[in-house]
XYZ file of N, CA, C and O in Angstrom:
692
model
N 229.766 15.851 -113.768
C 230.585 17.030 -113.865
C 230.793 17.411 -115.316
O 230.789 18.595 -115.654
N 230.973 16.438 -116.166
C 231.149 16.719 -117.588
C 229.859 17.290 -118.157
O 229.873 18.241 -118.936
N 228.719 16.718 -117.732
C 227.434 17.218 -118.205
C 227.220 18.657 -117.754
O 226.751 19.494 -118.529
N 227.584 18.967 -116.499
C 227.422 20.333 -115.998
C 228.298 21.308 -116.766
O 227.864 22.418 -117.097
N 229.537 20.908 -117.074
C 230.418 21.786 -117.845
C 229.881 21.985 -119.253
O 229.877 23.106 -119.777
N 229.399 20.910 -119.876
C 228.814 21.024 -121.212
C 227.552 21.869 -121.201
O 227.325 22.686 -122.105
N 226.740 21.687 -120.172
C 225.531 22.501 -120.062
C 225.884 23.966 -119.839
O 225.228 24.859 -120.373
N 226.934 24.215 -119.065
C 227.356 25.599 -118.839
C 227.810 26.267 -120.119
O 227.450 27.418 -120.394
N 228.587 25.560 -120.943
C 229.016 26.115 -122.225
C 227.835 26.295 -123.168
O 227.756 27.282 -123.911
N 226.910 25.344 -123.130
C 225.702 25.479 -123.941
C 224.862 26.667 -123.506
O 224.327 27.406 -124.345
N 224.733 26.854 -122.197
C 223.992 28.011 -121.688
C 224.653 29.312 -122.110
O 223.971 30.286 -122.450
N 225.976 29.347 -122.052
C 226.711 30.534 -122.490
C 226.387 30.853 -123.943
O 226.071 31.994 -124.283
N 226.446 29.840 -124.796
C 226.184 30.053 -126.219
C 224.740 30.488 -126.461
O 224.484 31.437 -127.207
N 223.795 29.823 -125.823
C 222.378 30.160 -126.022
C 222.068 31.543 -125.481
O 221.410 32.353 -126.139
N 222.533 31.846 -124.278
C 222.245 33.149 -123.680
C 222.847 34.289 -124.479
O 222.184 35.302 -124.736
N 224.099 34.135 -124.903
C 224.751 35.203 -125.675
C 224.091 35.367 -127.041
O 223.812 36.487 -127.477
N 223.839 34.259 -127.720
C 223.265 34.332 -129.057
C 221.852 34.893 -129.026
O 221.511 35.780 -129.814
N 221.029 34.398 -128.122
C 219.649 34.860 -128.054
C 219.579 36.327 -127.667
O 218.855 37.107 -128.289
N 220.317 36.714 -126.629
C 220.298 38.115 -126.207
C 220.813 39.047 -127.278
O 220.244 40.102 -127.547
N 221.890 38.652 -127.956
C 222.471 39.482 -129.008
C 221.519 39.594 -130.192
O 221.299 40.675 -130.734
N 220.900 38.465 -130.591
C 219.981 38.473 -131.725
C 218.771 39.346 -131.436
O 218.382 40.182 -132.257
N 218.164 39.148 -130.266
C 216.969 39.923 -129.941
C 217.289 41.405 -129.793
O 216.505 42.260 -130.196
N 218.440 41.706 -129.212
C 218.785 43.108 -128.990
C 219.156 43.809 -130.296
O 218.713 44.929 -130.547
N 219.953 43.158 -131.124
C 220.473 43.830 -132.313
C 219.519 43.739 -133.504
O 219.166 44.751 -134.095
N 219.096 42.521 -133.852
C 218.327 42.345 -135.087
C 216.825 42.551 -134.898
O 216.136 42.846 -135.855
N 216.336 42.371 -133.723
C 214.917 42.612 -133.489
C 214.662 44.005 -132.928
O 213.529 44.378 -132.679
N 215.740 44.749 -132.660
C 215.617 46.126 -132.192
C 215.054 46.250 -130.790
O 214.463 47.272 -130.443
N 215.241 45.241 -129.965
C 214.661 45.274 -128.623
C 215.591 45.896 -127.585
O 215.162 46.193 -126.486
N 216.874 46.040 -127.900
C 217.814 46.659 -126.972
C 217.937 45.872 -125.675
O 218.022 44.644 -125.680
N 217.932 46.579 -124.537
C 218.081 45.897 -123.240
C 216.974 44.888 -122.957
O 217.198 43.877 -122.310
N 215.770 45.161 -123.448
C 214.683 44.190 -123.249
C 214.994 42.878 -123.965
O 214.645 41.808 -123.482
N 215.659 42.951 -125.100
C 216.046 41.736 -125.816
C 217.075 40.923 -125.052
O 217.010 39.699 -125.021
N 218.025 41.624 -124.426
C 219.024 40.914 -123.622
C 218.351 40.258 -122.422
O 218.621 39.104 -122.094
N 217.440 40.980 -121.771
C 216.714 40.410 -120.623
C 215.876 39.214 -121.062
O 215.866 38.173 -120.389
N 215.197 39.337 -122.195
C 214.389 38.232 -122.704
C 215.273 37.043 -123.078
O 214.904 35.888 -122.848
N 216.475 37.317 -123.626
C 217.412 36.237 -123.937
C 217.825 35.470 -122.695
O 217.927 34.247 -122.716
N 218.049 36.184 -121.584
C 218.400 35.515 -120.321
C 217.253 34.642 -119.829
O 217.468 33.524 -119.355
N 216.020 35.142 -119.945
C 214.852 34.367 -119.501
C 214.673 33.134 -120.382
O 214.432 32.024 -119.884
N 214.790 33.310 -121.694
C 214.652 32.173 -122.613
C 215.713 31.119 -122.312
O 215.428 29.920 -122.271
N 216.945 31.556 -122.082
C 218.025 30.621 -121.765
C 217.739 29.848 -120.486
O 217.987 28.648 -120.406
N 217.173 30.501 -119.482
C 216.846 29.815 -118.231
C 215.791 28.740 -118.451
O 215.900 27.623 -117.926
N 214.747 29.066 -119.220
C 213.709 28.076 -119.498
C 214.248 26.921 -120.342
O 213.896 25.761 -120.101
N 215.089 27.210 -121.320
C 215.671 26.142 -122.124
C 216.554 25.225 -121.286
O 216.559 24.012 -121.484
N 217.280 25.810 -120.334
C 218.102 24.999 -119.440
C 217.231 24.065 -118.606
O 217.518 22.865 -118.488
N 216.176 24.611 -118.021
C 215.281 23.780 -117.207
C 214.653 22.672 -118.042
O 214.584 21.517 -117.604
N 214.220 22.991 -119.255
C 213.606 21.975 -120.110
C 214.615 20.908 -120.522
O 214.265 19.727 -120.617
N 215.878 21.297 -120.730
C 216.880 20.297 -121.104
C 217.176 19.344 -119.948
O 217.355 18.147 -120.157
N 217.208 19.856 -118.718
C 217.419 18.974 -117.570
C 216.232 18.037 -117.364
O 216.406 16.855 -117.053
N 215.007 18.539 -117.549
C 213.822 17.684 -117.433
C 213.853 16.609 -118.513
O 213.564 15.436 -118.250
N 214.224 16.989 -119.734
C 214.316 16.010 -120.815
C 215.379 14.956 -120.512
O 215.178 13.769 -120.766
N 216.497 15.375 -119.946
C 217.556 14.409 -119.598
C 217.057 13.434 -118.537
O 217.299 12.231 -118.634
N 216.352 13.943 -117.534
C 215.829 13.050 -116.499
C 214.790 12.095 -117.072
O 214.723 10.929 -116.688
N 213.962 12.582 -117.973
C 212.889 11.758 -118.505
C 213.319 10.782 -119.576
O 212.710 9.718 -119.728
N 214.362 11.092 -120.340
C 214.706 10.279 -121.494
C 215.973 9.444 -121.350
O 216.142 8.461 -122.071
N 216.864 9.813 -120.444
C 218.140 9.090 -120.344
C 217.915 7.730 -119.699
O 217.189 7.587 -118.720
N 218.566 6.708 -120.248
C 218.354 5.334 -119.773
C 218.842 5.119 -118.345
O 218.346 4.254 -117.653
N 219.797 5.921 -117.879
C 220.300 5.764 -116.513
C 219.249 6.143 -115.467
O 219.315 5.692 -114.334
N 218.269 6.925 -115.865
C 217.249 7.382 -114.917
C 215.905 6.687 -115.110
O 214.909 7.098 -114.515
N 215.837 5.656 -115.935
C 214.559 4.999 -116.236
C 213.919 4.351 -115.005
O 212.710 4.301 -114.896
N 214.734 3.848 -114.078
C 214.163 3.171 -112.912
C 213.597 4.142 -111.886
O 212.863 3.747 -111.000
N 213.930 5.413 -112.008
C 213.395 6.435 -111.111
C 212.207 7.094 -111.787
O 212.319 7.606 -112.893
N 211.106 7.110 -111.106
C 209.879 7.637 -111.700
C 209.679 9.079 -111.241
O 208.901 9.370 -110.334
N 210.404 9.988 -111.886
C 210.360 11.389 -111.499
C 209.004 12.029 -111.780
O 208.554 12.885 -111.046
N 208.365 11.617 -112.872
C 207.190 12.333 -113.333
C 205.889 11.553 -113.125
O 204.850 11.980 -113.598
N 205.945 10.448 -112.415
C 204.727 9.658 -112.212
C 204.373 9.481 -110.745
O 203.400 8.821 -110.441
N 205.126 10.030 -109.833
C 204.885 9.843 -108.403
C 204.117 11.038 -107.843
O 204.666 11.925 -107.230
N 202.792 11.035 -108.070
C 201.970 12.168 -107.650
C 201.025 11.808 -106.502
O 200.137 12.584 -106.166
N 201.197 10.660 -105.852
C 200.213 10.180 -104.878
C 200.261 10.934 -103.548
O 199.238 11.347 -103.037
N 201.431 11.065 -102.945
C 201.536 11.647 -101.609
C 202.127 13.056 -101.652
O 203.083 13.358 -100.946
N 201.533 13.920 -102.454
C 202.084 15.259 -102.602
C 201.925 16.102 -101.343
O 202.734 16.986 -101.087
N 200.875 15.841 -100.540
C 200.674 16.654 -99.334
C 201.840 16.476 -98.355
O 202.224 17.409 -97.666
N 202.428 15.277 -98.313
C 203.595 15.046 -97.464
C 204.774 15.896 -97.944
O 205.474 16.519 -97.143
N 204.984 15.935 -99.247
C 206.074 16.727 -99.801
C 205.819 18.219 -99.626
O 206.748 19.000 -99.450
N 204.556 18.617 -99.703
C 204.211 20.025 -99.514
C 204.565 20.477 -98.094
O 205.176 21.525 -97.897
N 204.192 19.672 -97.091
C 204.531 20.006 -95.706
C 206.041 20.019 -95.485
O 206.572 20.889 -94.805
N 206.711 19.050 -96.060
C 208.162 18.994 -95.943
C 208.799 20.203 -96.629
O 209.741 20.798 -96.109
N 208.282 20.600 -97.777
C 208.792 21.767 -98.481
C 208.604 23.050 -97.692
O 209.492 23.910 -97.660
N 207.455 23.192 -97.024
C 207.230 24.371 -96.191
C 208.201 24.418 -95.020
O 208.709 25.489 -94.669
N 208.489 23.270 -94.428
C 209.445 23.215 -93.325
C 210.854 23.583 -93.803
O 211.571 24.331 -93.144
N 211.234 23.046 -94.960
C 212.550 23.383 -95.517
C 212.614 24.864 -95.865
O 213.633 25.516 -95.630
N 211.528 25.410 -96.389
C 211.486 26.837 -96.715
C 211.618 27.689 -95.462
O 212.311 28.707 -95.466
N 210.977 27.267 -94.386
C 211.085 28.013 -93.130
C 212.520 27.987 -92.604
O 213.071 29.013 -92.209
N 213.143 26.821 -92.645
C 214.505 26.689 -92.137
C 215.497 27.438 -93.026
O 216.396 28.115 -92.540
N 215.334 27.335 -94.338
C 216.309 27.903 -95.258
C 215.931 29.254 -95.831
O 216.477 29.663 -96.854
N 215.013 29.980 -95.191
C 214.567 31.254 -95.762
C 215.697 32.277 -95.840
O 215.754 33.069 -96.786
N 216.612 32.281 -94.883
C 217.717 33.244 -94.959
C 218.637 32.931 -96.141
O 219.108 33.841 -96.830
N 218.870 31.642 -96.393
C 219.691 31.260 -97.546
C 218.958 31.614 -98.840
O 219.564 32.082 -99.803
N 217.641 31.409 -98.851
C 216.842 31.753 -100.029
C 216.935 33.243 -100.337
O 217.143 33.639 -101.491
N 216.819 34.079 -99.323
C 216.915 35.519 -99.539
C 218.303 35.923 -100.020
O 218.447 36.801 -100.879
N 219.338 35.287 -99.494
C 220.699 35.559 -99.958
C 220.851 35.186 -101.424
O 221.403 35.953 -102.223
N 220.357 34.000 -101.794
C 220.458 33.573 -103.188
C 219.654 34.470 -104.117
O 220.089 34.759 -105.236
N 218.484 34.903 -103.676
C 217.691 35.818 -104.501
C 218.425 37.133 -104.741
O 218.420 37.662 -105.853
N 219.055 37.660 -103.696
C 219.801 38.906 -103.887
C 221.000 38.692 -104.803
O 221.347 39.564 -105.593
N 221.634 37.511 -104.724
C 222.752 37.217 -105.609
C 222.310 37.056 -107.055
O 223.115 37.218 -107.974
N 221.049 36.734 -107.274
C 220.528 36.610 -108.630
C 220.030 37.961 -109.144
O 220.299 38.342 -110.283
N 219.326 38.681 -108.311
C 218.689 39.930 -108.741
C 219.710 41.035 -108.979
O 219.606 41.780 -109.967
N 220.705 41.168 -108.110
C 221.653 42.268 -108.257
C 222.468 42.196 -109.550
O 222.579 43.207 -110.256
N 223.055 41.050 -109.927
C 223.749 41.021 -111.227
C 222.813 41.234 -112.416
O 223.192 41.841 -113.410
N 221.583 40.744 -112.294
C 220.615 40.947 -113.370
C 220.314 42.439 -113.531
O 220.302 42.961 -114.653
N 220.104 43.124 -112.417
C 219.849 44.567 -112.469
C 221.069 45.311 -113.007
O 220.935 46.244 -113.813
N 222.272 44.914 -112.592
C 223.488 45.552 -113.103
C 223.625 45.322 -114.604
O 224.055 46.223 -115.342
N 223.238 44.141 -115.083
C 223.261 43.865 -116.511
C 222.282 44.736 -117.277
O 222.570 45.204 -118.384
N 221.105 44.962 -116.692
C 220.145 45.855 -117.343
C 220.664 47.283 -117.409
O 220.522 47.967 -118.428
N 221.277 47.749 -116.335
C 221.849 49.099 -116.356
C 222.973 49.200 -117.384
O 223.082 50.212 -118.085
N 223.797 48.162 -117.480
C 224.867 48.177 -118.484
C 224.279 48.191 -119.890
O 224.794 48.868 -120.784
N 223.171 47.474 -120.085
C 222.528 47.442 -121.401
C 221.885 48.779 -121.751
O 221.812 49.146 -122.918
N 221.382 49.488 -120.762
C 220.809 50.806 -121.039
C 221.882 51.789 -121.487
O 221.613 52.697 -122.256
N 223.086 51.591 -120.990
C 224.173 52.480 -121.393
C 224.510 52.265 -122.866
O 224.571 53.202 -123.636
N 224.770 51.012 -123.230
C 224.996 50.681 -124.638
C 224.853 49.176 -124.816
O 224.977 48.409 -123.857
N 224.608 48.786 -126.032
C 224.433 47.374 -126.341
C 225.722 46.595 -126.101
O 225.693 45.489 -125.558
N 226.870 47.166 -126.453
C 228.138 46.450 -126.261
C 228.463 46.305 -124.773
O 229.022 45.286 -124.355
N 228.099 47.306 -123.959
C 228.319 47.176 -122.509
C 227.471 46.050 -121.932
O 227.936 45.268 -121.103
N 226.224 45.963 -122.361
C 225.354 44.884 -121.889
C 225.838 43.522 -122.324
O 225.818 42.562 -121.548
N 226.293 43.417 -123.583
C 226.809 42.138 -124.077
C 228.069 41.736 -123.324
O 228.248 40.569 -122.974
N 228.947 42.719 -123.058
C 230.172 42.414 -122.309
C 229.838 41.959 -120.893
O 230.425 40.997 -120.384
N 228.903 42.631 -120.251
C 228.504 42.256 -118.892
C 227.938 40.838 -118.866
O 228.301 40.034 -118.011
N 227.055 40.516 -119.793
C 226.449 39.183 -119.811
C 227.482 38.109 -120.112
O 227.417 37.011 -119.556
N 228.452 38.404 -120.977
C 229.508 37.432 -121.263
C 230.329 37.152 -120.018
O 230.612 35.992 -119.682
N 230.697 38.199 -119.303
C 231.482 38.025 -118.079
C 230.680 37.232 -117.042
O 231.215 36.323 -116.389
N 229.403 37.536 -116.891
C 228.586 36.818 -115.907
C 228.435 35.342 -116.280
O 228.431 34.474 -115.415
N 228.322 35.042 -117.568
C 228.240 33.641 -117.992
C 229.553 32.909 -117.704
O 229.547 31.766 -117.254
N 230.669 33.557 -117.949
C 231.969 32.922 -117.667
C 232.162 32.706 -116.175
O 232.713 31.680 -115.755
N 231.704 33.647 -115.363
C 231.761 33.459 -113.911
C 230.905 32.260 -113.506
O 231.292 31.457 -112.665
N 229.748 32.118 -114.145
C 228.892 30.970 -113.860
C 229.540 29.650 -114.211
O 229.437 28.670 -113.473
N 230.235 29.613 -115.344
C 230.904 28.373 -115.756
C 231.996 27.984 -114.765
O 232.124 26.816 -114.394
N 232.784 28.974 -114.309
C 233.804 28.636 -113.309
C 233.154 28.218 -111.996
O 233.721 27.410 -111.263
N 231.972 28.731 -111.711
C 231.255 28.327 -110.507
C 230.796 26.883 -110.567
O 230.808 26.176 -109.559
N 230.390 26.413 -111.763
C 229.968 25.022 -111.900
C 231.079 24.066 -111.498
O 230.854 23.087 -110.797
N 232.292 24.358 -111.965
C 233.431 23.503 -111.632
C 233.694 23.510 -110.127
O 233.902 22.462 -109.511
N 233.637 24.684 -109.537
C 233.881 24.796 -108.094
C 232.815 24.025 -107.310
O 233.124 23.282 -106.378
N 231.555 24.172 -107.686
C 230.485 23.478 -106.973
C 230.574 21.965 -107.164
O 230.309 21.208 -106.225
N 230.942 21.524 -108.353
C 231.058 20.082 -108.600
C 232.160 19.465 -107.744
O 231.956 18.414 -107.121
N 233.313 20.122 -107.700
C 234.408 19.602 -106.876
C 234.054 19.660 -105.390
O 234.320 18.712 -104.650
N 233.458 20.757 -104.959
C 233.093 20.881 -103.544
C 232.051 19.840 -103.149
O 232.126 19.260 -102.061
N 231.089 19.574 -104.025
C 230.074 18.568 -103.723
C 230.698 17.179 -103.628
O 230.352 16.397 -102.735
N 231.630 16.870 -104.520
C 232.294 15.565 -104.474
C 233.075 15.390 -103.175
O 233.016 14.335 -102.537
N 233.793 16.427 -102.773
C 234.559 16.363 -101.520
C 233.613 16.220 -100.334
O 233.846 15.413 -99.425
N 232.531 16.974 -100.344
C 231.558 16.912 -99.237
C 230.970 15.507 -99.108
O 230.822 14.992 -98.000
N 230.665 14.886 -100.234
C 230.105 13.539 -100.224
C 231.101 12.541 -99.630
O 230.738 11.702 -98.798
N 232.356 12.646 -100.035
C 233.375 11.717 -99.539
C 233.684 11.949 -98.062
O 233.862 11.001 -97.298
N 233.743 13.207 -97.646
C 233.987 13.506 -96.231
C 232.816 13.005 -95.391
O 233.017 12.425 -94.316
N 231.600 13.192 -95.872
C 230.428 12.706 -95.134
C 230.445 11.196 -95.001
O 230.100 10.649 -93.950
N 230.855 10.496 -96.056
C 230.946 9.033 -95.984
C 231.992 8.599 -94.973
O 231.778 7.650 -94.207
N 233.112 9.312 -94.923
C 234.166 8.968 -93.953
C 233.713 9.258 -92.528
O 233.996 8.484 -91.612
N 233.015 10.361 -92.323
C 232.499 10.677 -90.983
C 231.445 9.649 -90.578
O 231.415 9.197 -89.435
N 230.609 9.251 -91.533
C 229.602 8.225 -91.241
C 230.218 6.897 -90.860
O 229.660 6.135 -90.075
N 231.407 6.616 -91.402
C 232.114 5.376 -91.065
C 233.022 5.554 -89.852
O 233.799 4.659 -89.523
N 232.922 6.700 -89.182
C 233.732 7.033 -87.998
C 235.230 7.014 -88.290
O 236.032 6.719 -87.414
N 235.600 7.327 -89.496
C 237.003 7.407 -89.887
C 237.369 8.898 -89.986
O 237.506 9.452 -91.073
N 237.533 9.530 -88.828
C 237.676 10.982 -88.763
C 239.020 11.466 -89.307
O 239.097 12.543 -89.898
N 240.069 10.688 -89.119
C 241.366 11.120 -89.643
C 241.352 11.128 -91.177
O 241.902 12.026 -91.817
N 240.699 10.119 -91.762
C 240.576 10.082 -93.225
C 239.703 11.235 -93.714
O 239.987 11.843 -94.762
N 238.650 11.557 -92.978
C 237.774 12.669 -93.347
C 238.538 13.986 -93.319
O 238.368 14.839 -94.203
N 239.402 14.153 -92.314
C 240.204 15.381 -92.229
C 241.160 15.485 -93.415
O 241.286 16.550 -94.028
N 241.824 14.377 -93.764
C 242.737 14.382 -94.911
C 241.984 14.687 -96.205
O 242.455 15.444 -97.051
N 240.817 14.064 -96.356
C 240.007 14.329 -97.548
C 239.609 15.796 -97.634
O 239.641 16.403 -98.712
N 239.227 16.367 -96.511
C 238.836 17.773 -96.491
C 239.972 18.698 -96.887
O 239.793 19.616 -97.682
N 241.149 18.447 -96.336
C 242.312 19.286 -96.659
C 242.701 19.123 -98.125
O 242.909 20.107 -98.845
N 242.790 17.868 -98.594
C 243.156 17.633 -99.995
C 242.084 18.167 -100.939
O 242.403 18.678 -102.021
N 240.834 18.045 -100.544
C 239.745 18.568 -101.373
C 239.798 20.081 -101.486
O 239.561 20.640 -102.565
N 240.113 20.751 -100.394
C 240.232 22.209 -100.427
C 241.379 22.632 -101.337
O 241.226 23.527 -102.184
N 242.517 21.970 -101.191
C 243.681 22.297 -102.032
C 243.369 22.023 -103.507
O 243.666 22.840 -104.388
N 242.764 20.882 -103.780
C 242.425 20.530 -105.167
C 241.432 21.506 -105.767
O 241.601 21.967 -106.897
N 240.396 21.826 -105.018
C 239.393 22.754 -105.521
C 239.994 24.122 -105.813
O 239.740 24.711 -106.863
N 240.819 24.611 -104.909
C 241.455 25.901 -105.143
C 242.442 25.863 -106.309
O 242.550 26.812 -107.081
N 243.152 24.744 -106.442
C 244.133 24.623 -107.524
C 243.453 24.634 -108.895
O 243.935 25.269 -109.828
N 242.340 23.926 -109.022
C 241.692 23.805 -110.333
C 240.720 24.931 -110.641
O 240.410 25.164 -111.803
N 240.198 25.614 -109.639
C 239.193 26.629 -109.924
C 239.701 28.053 -109.852
O 239.083 28.935 -110.422
N 240.800 28.294 -109.178
C 241.299 29.661 -109.088
C 241.893 30.183 -110.389
O 241.552 31.287 -110.810
N 242.758 29.427 -111.089
C 243.336 29.974 -112.333
C 242.299 30.359 -113.401
O 242.418 31.436 -113.977
N 241.261 29.546 -113.677
C 240.292 29.999 -114.690
C 239.537 31.262 -114.265
O 239.187 32.080 -115.103
N 239.319 31.396 -112.967
C 238.597 32.582 -112.498
C 239.450 33.837 -112.610
O 238.936 34.935 -112.785
N 240.761 33.672 -112.496
C 241.648 34.837 -112.614
C 241.771 35.251 -114.051
O 241.909 36.358 -114.426
């Protein structure tokens, strides 16, 4: 959770700085802001890959050397894609629509585009906290259900909902 929050703040800084630099000093305007968002996404992906490959906690997991049975994973991936295609389309629309709105704001003026991207980055940071807390609660509730301790699972769910709302609502407001 700390890493996700730090990565979110780092993404905010990289995305804002890159988009602002390309738009203002390179004279690219809205294309510079769009390119800054793309560069930030690739840098984020590369930083996560580097963390998986270089951090000592992940040394026993061979993320980048297990290429033997890829056809099994390919079939499994197609099945997951078939099952989750509606969720995929929802997520794509949630990504494309704010991006398009950011481009329209940038066409209006550079400061409007910068303001829009700043707000979207801050919304993303508050989302990281919400997802981290929700994932932790889901994991604990699943463990309690797996142990057939349903009353404990219900208490965890209620307390997790209250905790998540308590910690994530004020920053979003």
